[in-house]
Amino acid sequence: MTDKLDAGRMIQMGVITGAHGVRGAVTVKSFAELPEDLTAYGPLFDGSGKLSLRLRLAGQTRGLLIARIEGVEDRDAALALKGTGLFLPRSALPDPEESESYYYTDLIGLRVEDRAGALLGHVVAVDNHGAGDLLTLRDAAGGEQLLPFTRAVVPEVDLAGGRLVAELPEEILVPPKPEGSLEE
């Protein structure tokens, strides 16, 4: 990351999905709650944090934003940016509203424990593929597990303590295999 960015976490706010027209405009999928808020917090950066992208919104089409990027003047330059993630430093976002109390990105890296305090893993991602929010946990051995991010499964979020408390549903618990078992 460059000196322009704080040492904190970067949050992906969108992605460039393609070119729009021949004069350098791009289409953008915004991940902001209100799509047009994508440009409300200052310049965006690519995933490396080295390339600063100043976007100016020009419209919308089929659920995507149309934007002009400073310095991008033709279709070829716009197409070269296809797939580029658009990131902000976490510090550029306002504090969450009291009813929300945290952004999902604030959960990355937290310990996940059961009610007894046993470590289940650490949060490495928060995703939503259309059927609800999912936490991706990584255990000490590097294995990953998806956990529904609902109040029933994750009844406690303790940011100050650096942990989440989870009650794993039986459907996702995998019993240990008997010793000498040939099952895979």
CSV table of C-alpha atoms in Angstrom, one decimal:
chain,number,residue,atom,x,y,z
A,1,MET,CA,0.0,0.0,0.0
A,2,THR,CA,1.1,3.5,-0.6
A,3,ASP,CA,1.7,6.3,2.0
A,4,LYS,CA,-1.7,7.7,1.0
A,5,LEU,CA,-3.4,4.7,2.6
A,6,ASP,CA,-3.6,4.0,6.3
A,7,ALA,CA,-2.1,0.8,7.7
A,8,GLY,CA,-5.6,-0.5,8.3
A,9,ARG,CA,-7.8,-2.8,6.3
A,10,MET,CA,-8.9,-2.2,2.7
A,11,ILE,CA,-12.6,-2.7,1.9
A,12,GLN,CA,-13.7,-3.7,-1.6
A,13,MET,CA,-16.5,-1.3,-2.6
A,14,GLY,CA,-17.0,-2.5,-6.2
A,15,VAL,CA,-15.5,-3.9,-9.4
A,16,ILE,CA,-15.1,-2.6,-12.9
A,17,THR,CA,-17.1,-5.0,-15.1
A,18,GLY,CA,-16.3,-3.6,-18.6
A,19,ALA,CA,-16.3,-0.7,-21.0
A,20,HIS,CA,-19.3,1.5,-21.9
A,21,GLY,CA,-19.1,3.2,-25.2
A,22,VAL,CA,-15.9,4.3,-27.0
A,23,ARG,CA,-14.8,7.3,-24.9
A,24,GLY,CA,-13.4,5.5,-21.9
A,25,ALA,CA,-16.4,5.1,-19.7
A,26,VAL,CA,-16.6,1.9,-17.6
A,27,THR,CA,-19.4,-0.1,-16.0
A,28,VAL,CA,-19.1,-0.8,-12.3
A,29,LYS,CA,-20.8,-3.2,-10.0
A,30,SER,CA,-21.1,-1.3,-6.7
A,31,PHE,CA,-21.0,-3.2,-3.4
A,32,ALA,CA,-22.2,-0.1,-1.4
A,33,GLU,CA,-25.6,-0.3,0.3
A,34,LEU,CA,-26.7,2.5,-2.0
A,35,PRO,CA,-24.8,1.9,-5.3
A,36,GLU,CA,-24.2,5.5,-6.0
A,37,ASP,CA,-22.4,6.0,-2.7
A,38,LEU,CA,-19.4,4.2,-4.3
A,39,THR,CA,-17.7,7.6,-5.0
A,40,ALA,CA,-18.8,9.3,-1.8
A,41,TYR,CA,-15.7,8.6,0.3
A,42,GLY,CA,-12.9,9.8,-1.9
A,43,PRO,CA,-10.6,8.2,-4.4
A,44,LEU,CA,-10.8,4.4,-4.8
A,45,PHE,CA,-7.7,2.2,-5.2
A,46,ASP,CA,-7.0,-1.1,-7.0
A,47,GLY,CA,-6.2,-4.2,-4.9
A,48,SER,CA,-2.5,-3.4,-4.5
A,49,GLY,CA,-3.4,0.1,-3.1
A,50,LYS,CA,-0.9,1.6,-5.6
A,51,LEU,CA,-3.3,2.8,-8.3
A,52,SER,CA,-5.7,5.6,-7.3
A,53,LEU,CA,-8.8,5.8,-9.4
A,54,ARG,CA,-11.0,8.9,-9.3
A,55,LEU,CA,-14.4,8.0,-10.6
A,56,ARG,CA,-17.2,10.3,-11.6
A,57,LEU,CA,-20.6,8.7,-12.0
A,58,ALA,CA,-22.3,9.3,-15.4
A,59,GLY,CA,-25.4,7.1,-15.1
A,60,GLN,CA,-26.7,3.5,-14.6
A,61,THR,CA,-27.5,0.6,-16.9
A,62,ARG,CA,-28.9,-2.8,-16.1
A,63,GLY,CA,-28.0,-2.7,-12.4
A,64,LEU,CA,-24.5,-1.3,-13.0
A,65,LEU,CA,-23.1,2.2,-12.6
A,66,ILE,CA,-21.5,4.0,-15.6
A,67,ALA,CA,-18.5,6.0,-14.6
A,68,ARG,CA,-15.7,8.0,-16.0
A,69,ILE,CA,-12.2,7.6,-14.6
A,70,GLU,CA,-9.7,10.4,-14.6
A,71,GLY,CA,-7.1,9.7,-17.2
A,72,VAL,CA,-9.1,7.0,-19.1
A,73,GLU,CA,-10.0,8.4,-22.5
A,74,ASP,CA,-10.8,5.5,-24.8
A,75,ARG,CA,-12.5,2.1,-24.9
A,76,ASP,CA,-9.1,0.2,-25.0
A,77,ALA,CA,-8.0,1.8,-21.7
A,78,ALA,CA,-11.4,1.2,-20.2
A,79,LEU,CA,-11.3,-2.5,-21.2
A,80,ALA,CA,-7.8,-2.9,-19.7
A,81,LEU,CA,-9.4,-2.1,-16.3
A,82,LYS,CA,-12.1,-4.8,-16.5
A,83,GLY,CA,-12.0,-7.0,-13.4
A,84,THR,CA,-10.2,-4.3,-11.3
A,85,GLY,CA,-11.5,-4.3,-7.7
A,86,LEU,CA,-12.2,-0.9,-6.3
A,87,PHE,CA,-11.1,-0.5,-2.7
A,88,LEU,CA,-11.2,2.1,0.1
A,89,PRO,CA,-9.2,2.2,3.4
A,90,ARG,CA,-11.6,1.2,6.2
A,91,SER,CA,-10.9,4.5,7.9
A,92,ALA,CA,-12.5,6.4,5.0
A,93,LEU,CA,-16.0,5.0,5.9
A,94,PRO,CA,-18.1,6.6,8.5
A,95,ASP,CA,-18.6,4.9,11.8
A,96,PRO,CA,-21.5,2.4,11.5
A,97,GLU,CA,-24.9,3.5,12.7
A,98,GLU,CA,-25.6,2.4,16.3
A,99,SER,CA,-28.2,-0.2,15.2
A,100,GLU,CA,-25.5,-1.8,13.0
A,101,SER,CA,-22.4,-1.4,15.3
A,102,TYR,CA,-19.9,-2.9,12.8
A,103,TYR,CA,-19.1,-3.5,9.2
A,104,TYR,CA,-18.7,-7.1,8.0
A,105,THR,CA,-15.0,-6.3,7.2
A,106,ASP,CA,-14.5,-5.7,11.0
A,107,LEU,CA,-15.2,-9.4,11.5
A,108,ILE,CA,-12.3,-10.6,9.4
A,109,GLY,CA,-9.6,-12.0,11.7
A,110,LEU,CA,-11.8,-12.5,14.7
A,111,ARG,CA,-11.6,-15.7,16.7
A,112,VAL,CA,-14.7,-17.9,16.6
A,113,GLU,CA,-15.4,-19.8,19.7
A,114,ASP,CA,-18.1,-22.1,20.9
A,115,ARG,CA,-20.1,-21.3,24.2
A,116,ALA,CA,-17.4,-23.1,26.2
A,117,GLY,CA,-14.6,-21.0,24.8
A,118,ALA,CA,-13.1,-23.7,22.5
A,119,LEU,CA,-11.5,-22.2,19.4
A,120,LEU,CA,-13.4,-23.2,16.2
A,121,GLY,CA,-11.3,-21.0,13.9
A,122,HIS,CA,-10.9,-17.5,12.6
A,123,VAL,CA,-13.1,-15.5,10.2
A,124,VAL,CA,-11.3,-15.1,6.9
A,125,ALA,CA,-14.2,-13.9,4.8
A,126,VAL,CA,-17.9,-12.8,4.9
A,127,ASP,CA,-19.8,-13.5,1.8
A,128,ASN,CA,-23.4,-13.5,0.5
A,129,HIS,CA,-24.0,-15.6,-2.6
A,130,GLY,CA,-27.7,-14.9,-2.6
A,131,ALA,CA,-29.1,-17.1,0.2
A,132,GLY,CA,-27.8,-15.2,3.2
A,133,ASP,CA,-24.6,-14.1,4.8
A,134,LEU,CA,-21.9,-16.7,5.3
A,135,LEU,CA,-18.7,-16.6,7.4
A,136,THR,CA,-15.7,-18.5,6.2
A,137,LEU,CA,-13.8,-19.9,9.1
A,138,ARG,CA,-10.2,-21.3,8.9
A,139,ASP,CA,-9.1,-23.7,11.6
A,140,ALA,CA,-5.5,-24.1,12.9
A,141,ALA,CA,-4.9,-26.9,10.3
A,142,GLY,CA,-5.9,-24.6,7.5
A,143,GLY,CA,-9.2,-26.3,6.8
A,144,GLU,CA,-12.2,-24.0,6.0
A,145,GLN,CA,-15.8,-24.2,7.0
A,146,LEU,CA,-18.8,-22.1,6.0
A,147,LEU,CA,-21.0,-20.9,8.8
A,148,PRO,CA,-24.4,-19.2,8.4
A,149,PHE,CA,-24.1,-15.7,9.8
A,150,THR,CA,-27.4,-15.6,11.6
A,151,ARG,CA,-28.3,-14.6,15.2
A,152,ALA,CA,-29.2,-18.3,15.9
A,153,VAL,CA,-25.7,-19.5,14.8
A,154,VAL,CA,-23.7,-16.5,15.9
A,155,PRO,CA,-25.5,-15.1,19.0
A,156,GLU,CA,-22.6,-12.9,20.1
A,157,VAL,CA,-20.3,-10.6,18.3
A,158,ASP,CA,-17.6,-9.2,20.7
A,159,LEU,CA,-15.4,-6.8,18.6
A,160,ALA,CA,-13.7,-5.4,21.7
A,161,GLY,CA,-12.8,-9.0,22.8
A,162,GLY,CA,-11.8,-10.0,19.3
A,163,ARG,CA,-14.2,-12.9,19.1
A,164,LEU,CA,-17.5,-14.3,17.9
A,165,VAL,CA,-19.5,-16.9,19.8
A,166,ALA,CA,-21.0,-19.6,17.6
A,167,GLU,CA,-23.5,-22.4,18.2
A,168,LEU,CA,-22.9,-24.8,15.3
A,169,PRO,CA,-26.0,-26.3,13.9
A,170,GLU,CA,-26.0,-30.1,13.9
A,171,GLU,CA,-26.4,-30.1,10.1
A,172,ILE,CA,-22.9,-28.8,9.6
A,173,LEU,CA,-21.1,-30.8,12.3
A,174,VAL,CA,-19.1,-33.7,10.9
A,175,PRO,CA,-18.5,-36.4,13.4
A,176,PRO,CA,-15.0,-37.8,13.5
A,177,LYS,CA,-14.4,-41.0,11.5
A,178,PRO,CA,-13.8,-44.2,13.5
A,179,GLU,CA,-10.1,-45.2,13.6
A,180,GLY,CA,-9.2,-47.5,10.8
A,181,SER,CA,-12.3,-46.5,8.8
A,182,LEU,CA,-12.0,-46.7,5.0
A,183,GLU,CA,-14.6,-43.9,4.5
A,184,GLU,CA,-13.4,-40.7,2.8
